[in-house]
mmCIF file of C-alpha atoms in Angstrom:
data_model
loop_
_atom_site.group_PDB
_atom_site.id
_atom_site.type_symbol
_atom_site.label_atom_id
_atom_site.label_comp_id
_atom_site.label_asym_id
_atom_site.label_seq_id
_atom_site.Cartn_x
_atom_site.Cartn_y
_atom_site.Cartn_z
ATOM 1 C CA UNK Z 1386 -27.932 169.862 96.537
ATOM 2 C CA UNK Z 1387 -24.426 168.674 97.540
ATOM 3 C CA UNK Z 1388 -24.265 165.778 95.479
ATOM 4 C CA UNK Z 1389 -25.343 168.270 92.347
ATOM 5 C CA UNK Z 1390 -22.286 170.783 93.030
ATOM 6 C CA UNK Z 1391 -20.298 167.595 93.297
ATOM 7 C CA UNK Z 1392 -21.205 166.484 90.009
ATOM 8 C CA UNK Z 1393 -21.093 170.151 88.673
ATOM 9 C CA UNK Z 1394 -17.392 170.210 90.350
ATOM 10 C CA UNK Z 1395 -16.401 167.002 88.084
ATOM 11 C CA UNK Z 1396 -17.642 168.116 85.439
ATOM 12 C CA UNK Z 1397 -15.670 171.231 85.499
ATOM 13 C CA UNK Z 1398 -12.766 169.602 86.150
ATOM 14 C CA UNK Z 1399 -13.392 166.948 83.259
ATOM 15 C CA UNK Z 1400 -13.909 169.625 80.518
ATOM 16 C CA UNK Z 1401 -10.640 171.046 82.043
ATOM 17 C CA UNK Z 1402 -9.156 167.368 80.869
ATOM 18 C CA UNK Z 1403 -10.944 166.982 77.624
ATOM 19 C CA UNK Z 1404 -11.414 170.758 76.497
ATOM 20 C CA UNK Z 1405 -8.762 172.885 77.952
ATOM 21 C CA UNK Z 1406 -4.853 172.329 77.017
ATOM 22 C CA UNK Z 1407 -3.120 173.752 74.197
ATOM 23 C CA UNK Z 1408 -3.702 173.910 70.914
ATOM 24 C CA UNK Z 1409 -1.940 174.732 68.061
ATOM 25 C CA UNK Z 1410 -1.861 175.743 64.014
ATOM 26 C CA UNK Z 1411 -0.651 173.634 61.878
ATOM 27 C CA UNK Z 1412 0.410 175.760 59.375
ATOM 28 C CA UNK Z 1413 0.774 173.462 55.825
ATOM 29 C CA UNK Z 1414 2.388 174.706 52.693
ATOM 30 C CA UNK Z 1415 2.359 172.456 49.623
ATOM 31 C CA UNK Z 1416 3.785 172.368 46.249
ATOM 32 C CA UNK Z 1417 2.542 170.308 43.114
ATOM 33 C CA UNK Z 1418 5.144 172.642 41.092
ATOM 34 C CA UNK Z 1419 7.766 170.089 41.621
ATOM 35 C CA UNK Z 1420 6.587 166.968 40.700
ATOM 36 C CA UNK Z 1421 9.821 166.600 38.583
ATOM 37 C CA UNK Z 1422 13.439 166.968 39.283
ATOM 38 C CA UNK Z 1423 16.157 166.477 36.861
ATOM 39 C CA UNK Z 1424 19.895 165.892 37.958
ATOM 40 C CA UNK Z 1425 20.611 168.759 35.699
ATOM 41 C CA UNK Z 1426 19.098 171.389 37.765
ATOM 42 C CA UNK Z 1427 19.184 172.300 41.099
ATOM 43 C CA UNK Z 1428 15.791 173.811 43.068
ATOM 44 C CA UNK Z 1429 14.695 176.638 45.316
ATOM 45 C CA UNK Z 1430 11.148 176.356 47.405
ATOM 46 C CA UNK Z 1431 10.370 180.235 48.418
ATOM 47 C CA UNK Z 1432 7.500 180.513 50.917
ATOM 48 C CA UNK Z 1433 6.033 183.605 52.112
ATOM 49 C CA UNK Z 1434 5.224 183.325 55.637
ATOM 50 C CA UNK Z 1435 4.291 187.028 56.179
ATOM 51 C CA UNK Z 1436 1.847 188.158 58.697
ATOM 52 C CA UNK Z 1437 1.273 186.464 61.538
ATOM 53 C CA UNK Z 1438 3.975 183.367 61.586
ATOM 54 C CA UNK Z 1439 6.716 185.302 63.203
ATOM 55 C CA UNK Z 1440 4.357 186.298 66.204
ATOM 56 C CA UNK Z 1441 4.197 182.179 67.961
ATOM 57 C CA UNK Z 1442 7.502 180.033 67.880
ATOM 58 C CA UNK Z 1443 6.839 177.145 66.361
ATOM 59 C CA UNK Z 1444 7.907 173.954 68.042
ATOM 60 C CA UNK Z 1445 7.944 171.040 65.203
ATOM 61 C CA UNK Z 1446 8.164 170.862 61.610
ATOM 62 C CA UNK Z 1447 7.867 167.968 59.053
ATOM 63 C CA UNK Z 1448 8.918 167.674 55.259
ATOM 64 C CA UNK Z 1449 6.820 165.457 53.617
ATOM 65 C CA UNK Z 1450 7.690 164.013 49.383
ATOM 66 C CA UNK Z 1451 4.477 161.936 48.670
ATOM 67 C CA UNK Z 1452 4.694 159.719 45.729
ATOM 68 C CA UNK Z 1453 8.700 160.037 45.347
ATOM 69 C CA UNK Z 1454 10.586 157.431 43.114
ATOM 70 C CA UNK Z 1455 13.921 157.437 41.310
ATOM 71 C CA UNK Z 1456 12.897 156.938 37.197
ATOM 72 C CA UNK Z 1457 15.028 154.305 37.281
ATOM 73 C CA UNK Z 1458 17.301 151.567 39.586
ATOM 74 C CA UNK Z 1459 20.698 153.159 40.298
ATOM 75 C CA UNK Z 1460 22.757 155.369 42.868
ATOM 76 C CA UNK Z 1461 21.192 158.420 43.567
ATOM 77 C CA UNK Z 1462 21.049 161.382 46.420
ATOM 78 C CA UNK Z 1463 18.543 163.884 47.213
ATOM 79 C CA UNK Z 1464 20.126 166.627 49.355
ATOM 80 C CA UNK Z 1465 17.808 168.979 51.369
ATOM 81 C CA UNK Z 1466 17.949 172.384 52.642
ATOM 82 C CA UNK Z 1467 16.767 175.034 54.797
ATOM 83 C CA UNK Z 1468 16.945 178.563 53.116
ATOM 84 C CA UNK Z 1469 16.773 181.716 54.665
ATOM 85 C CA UNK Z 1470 14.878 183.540 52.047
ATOM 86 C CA UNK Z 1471 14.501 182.890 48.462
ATOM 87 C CA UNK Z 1472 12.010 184.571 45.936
ATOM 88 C CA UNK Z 1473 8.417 182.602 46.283
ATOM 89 C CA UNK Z 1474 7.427 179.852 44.502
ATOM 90 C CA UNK Z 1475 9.892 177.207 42.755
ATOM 91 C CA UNK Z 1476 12.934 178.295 40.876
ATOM 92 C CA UNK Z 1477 15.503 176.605 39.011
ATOM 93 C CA UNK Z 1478 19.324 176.702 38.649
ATOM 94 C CA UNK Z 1479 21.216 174.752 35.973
ATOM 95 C CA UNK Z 1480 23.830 172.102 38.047
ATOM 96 C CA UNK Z 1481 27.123 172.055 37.401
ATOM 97 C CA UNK Z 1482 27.937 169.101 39.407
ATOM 98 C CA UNK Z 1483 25.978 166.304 39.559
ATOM 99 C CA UNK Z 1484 27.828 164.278 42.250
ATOM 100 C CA UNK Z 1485 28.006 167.136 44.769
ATOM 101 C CA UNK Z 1486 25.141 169.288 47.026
ATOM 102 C CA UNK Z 1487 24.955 172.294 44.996
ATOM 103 C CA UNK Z 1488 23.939 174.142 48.515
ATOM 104 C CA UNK Z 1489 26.818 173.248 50.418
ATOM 105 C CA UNK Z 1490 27.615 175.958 52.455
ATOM 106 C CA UNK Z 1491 24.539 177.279 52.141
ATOM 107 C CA UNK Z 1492 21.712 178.041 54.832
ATOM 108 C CA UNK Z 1493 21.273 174.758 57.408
ATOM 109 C CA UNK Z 1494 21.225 171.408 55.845
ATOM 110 C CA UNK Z 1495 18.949 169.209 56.521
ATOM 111 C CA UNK Z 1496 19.402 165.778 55.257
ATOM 112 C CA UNK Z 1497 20.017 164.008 52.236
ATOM 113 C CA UNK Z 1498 17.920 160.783 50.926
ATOM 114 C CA UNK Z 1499 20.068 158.347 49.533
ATOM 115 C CA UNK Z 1500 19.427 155.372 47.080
ATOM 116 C CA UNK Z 1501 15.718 155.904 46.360
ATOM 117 C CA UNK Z 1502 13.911 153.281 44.459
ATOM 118 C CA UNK Z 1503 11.523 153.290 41.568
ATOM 119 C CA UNK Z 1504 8.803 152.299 43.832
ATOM 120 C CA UNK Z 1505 6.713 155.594 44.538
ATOM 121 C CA UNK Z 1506 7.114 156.048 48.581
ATOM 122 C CA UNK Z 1507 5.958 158.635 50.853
ATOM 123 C CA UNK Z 1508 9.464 160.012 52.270
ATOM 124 C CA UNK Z 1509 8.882 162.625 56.234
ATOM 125 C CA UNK Z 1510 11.203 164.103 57.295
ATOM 126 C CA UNK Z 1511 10.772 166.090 61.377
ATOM 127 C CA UNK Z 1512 12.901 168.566 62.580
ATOM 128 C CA UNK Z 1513 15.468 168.079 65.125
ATOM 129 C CA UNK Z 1514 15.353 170.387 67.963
ATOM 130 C CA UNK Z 1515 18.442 172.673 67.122
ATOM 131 C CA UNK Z 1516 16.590 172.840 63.092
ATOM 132 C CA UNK Z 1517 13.825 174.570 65.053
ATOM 133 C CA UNK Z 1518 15.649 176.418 66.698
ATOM 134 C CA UNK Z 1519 17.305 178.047 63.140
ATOM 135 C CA UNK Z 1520 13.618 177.622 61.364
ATOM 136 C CA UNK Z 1521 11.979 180.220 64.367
ATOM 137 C CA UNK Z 1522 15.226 182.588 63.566
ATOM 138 C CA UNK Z 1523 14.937 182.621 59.985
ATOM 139 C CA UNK Z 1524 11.046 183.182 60.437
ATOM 140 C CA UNK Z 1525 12.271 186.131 62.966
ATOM 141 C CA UNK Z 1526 14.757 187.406 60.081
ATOM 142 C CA UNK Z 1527 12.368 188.104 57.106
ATOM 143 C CA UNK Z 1528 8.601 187.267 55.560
ATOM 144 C CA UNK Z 1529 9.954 184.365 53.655
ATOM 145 C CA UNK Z 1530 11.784 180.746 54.260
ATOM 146 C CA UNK Z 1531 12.849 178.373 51.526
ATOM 147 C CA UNK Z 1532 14.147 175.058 50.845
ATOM 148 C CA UNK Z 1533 17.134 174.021 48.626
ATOM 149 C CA UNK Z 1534 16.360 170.376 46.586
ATOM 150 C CA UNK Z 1535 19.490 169.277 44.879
ATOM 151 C CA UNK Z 1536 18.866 166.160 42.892
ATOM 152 C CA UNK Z 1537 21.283 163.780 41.645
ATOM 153 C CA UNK Z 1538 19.200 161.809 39.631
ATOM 154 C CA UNK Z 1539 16.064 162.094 37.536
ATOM 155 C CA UNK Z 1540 13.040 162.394 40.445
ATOM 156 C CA UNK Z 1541 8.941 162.492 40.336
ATOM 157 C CA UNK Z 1542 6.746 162.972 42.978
ATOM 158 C CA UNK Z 1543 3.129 163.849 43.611
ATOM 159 C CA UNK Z 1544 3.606 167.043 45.908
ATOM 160 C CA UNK Z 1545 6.169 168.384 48.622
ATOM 161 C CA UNK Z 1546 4.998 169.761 51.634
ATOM 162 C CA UNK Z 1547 5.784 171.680 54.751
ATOM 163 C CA UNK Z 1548 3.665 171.464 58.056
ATOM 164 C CA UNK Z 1549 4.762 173.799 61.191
ATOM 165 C CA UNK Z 1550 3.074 173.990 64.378
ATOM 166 C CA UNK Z 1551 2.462 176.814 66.180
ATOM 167 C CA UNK Z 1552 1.531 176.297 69.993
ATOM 168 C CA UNK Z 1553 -1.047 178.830 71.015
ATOM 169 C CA UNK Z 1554 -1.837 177.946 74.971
ATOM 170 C CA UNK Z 1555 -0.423 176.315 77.827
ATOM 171 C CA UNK Z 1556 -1.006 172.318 78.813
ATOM 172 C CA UNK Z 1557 -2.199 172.138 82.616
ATOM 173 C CA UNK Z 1558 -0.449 169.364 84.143
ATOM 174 C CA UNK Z 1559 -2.201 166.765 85.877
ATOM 175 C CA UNK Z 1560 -1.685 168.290 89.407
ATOM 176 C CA UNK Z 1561 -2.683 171.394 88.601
ATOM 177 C CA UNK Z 1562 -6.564 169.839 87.753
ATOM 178 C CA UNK Z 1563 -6.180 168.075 91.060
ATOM 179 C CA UNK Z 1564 -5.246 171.246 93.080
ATOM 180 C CA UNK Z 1565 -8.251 173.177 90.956
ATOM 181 C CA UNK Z 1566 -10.515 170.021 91.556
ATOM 182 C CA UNK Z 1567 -9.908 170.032 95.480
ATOM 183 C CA UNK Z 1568 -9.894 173.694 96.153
ATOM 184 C CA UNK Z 1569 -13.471 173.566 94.410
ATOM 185 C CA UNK Z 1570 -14.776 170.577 96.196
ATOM 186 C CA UNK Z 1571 -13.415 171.827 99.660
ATOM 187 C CA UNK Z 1572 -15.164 175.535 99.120
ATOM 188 C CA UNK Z 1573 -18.046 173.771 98.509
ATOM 189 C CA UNK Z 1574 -17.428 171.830 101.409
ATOM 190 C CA UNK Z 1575 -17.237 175.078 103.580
ATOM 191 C CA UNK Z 1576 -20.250 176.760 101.614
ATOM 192 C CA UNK Z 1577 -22.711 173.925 102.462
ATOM 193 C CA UNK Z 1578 -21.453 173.923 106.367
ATOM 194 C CA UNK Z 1579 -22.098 177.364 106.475
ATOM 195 C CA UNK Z 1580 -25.886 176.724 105.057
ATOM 196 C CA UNK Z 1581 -26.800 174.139 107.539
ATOM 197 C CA UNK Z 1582 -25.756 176.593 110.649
#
């Protein structure tokens, strides 16, 4: 009998180990709308993120271009934003400048690709901490987020898209298994001493 609530204890603390922890949503957004951007023309990515997104802060984020390749070899720049709010779905804005980030100034920037080649490459991009930070406030401030693409050169790609996680429970840390694991196997301990009385 002991050595089954033993094994019984073990096991309960095991599926604590394997089964228990956090987990999270990863919440992906993806665009195939964009698969070309001209220097002419500067871009605007409007997601709705209305309902539950603003309830869990999210804790990482990741900008991913698959496929992305310059249309030819020369000096180019890719600058990247992130928008407050912008109307869903791409739009476009005819560019002035093309040797300048046409969203200077504007929401938080996030970086800027330089001297891409004509090879296609998948380009990530992860949040830094403080970008998190402003991403959970802007998802606070409205039902919406968007990003600003300002390309200075010609651009194709096979999709963009935007993962966030969303951490829905708590990690227990090593000692508190242990603790949980020994206060188990002692009451047991106690239980079976009282039995044999």
């Amino acid at each position: 009998m002991t050595k089954l609530a033993l094994a019984l204890v073990a096991a309960m603390v095991l599926s604590f180990v394997t089964c228990g922890g956090a987990s999270a949503d990863l919440l992906t957004f993806t665009t195939t709308n964009l698969t070309e951007m001209d220097h002419d023309y500067y871009y605007k990515w409007g997601i709705s993120t209305s309902g539950s997104f603003t309830t869990r802060p999210v804790n990482s984020g990741q900008l991913i271009f698959t496929g992305i390749y310059d249309w030819t070899t020369e000096s180019n720049n890719l600058w990247v934003h992130l928008l407050d709010s912008a109307t869903n779905g791409i739009t476009s804005y005819t560019d002035s400048s093309n040797t300048s980030d046409a969203f200077a100034g504007q929401g938080l920037y996030l970086t800027e690709f330089i001297n891409l080649t004509t090879t296609p490459t998948t380009l990530t991009y992860n949040f830094t901490t403080a970008q998190i930070a402003t991403l959970n406030q802007y998802l606070v401030n409205g039902n919406n987020i968007a990003f600003g693409f300002d390309p200075d050169c010609h651009f194709y790609d096979c999709a963009i898209t935007f993962q966030m996680n969303q951490p829905v429970g708590n990690i227990p840390e090593p000692g508190t298994l242990a603790l949980i694991g020994t206060g188990l196997v002692g009451g047991l301990g106690i239980i079976r001493r009282r039995l044999m009385r």
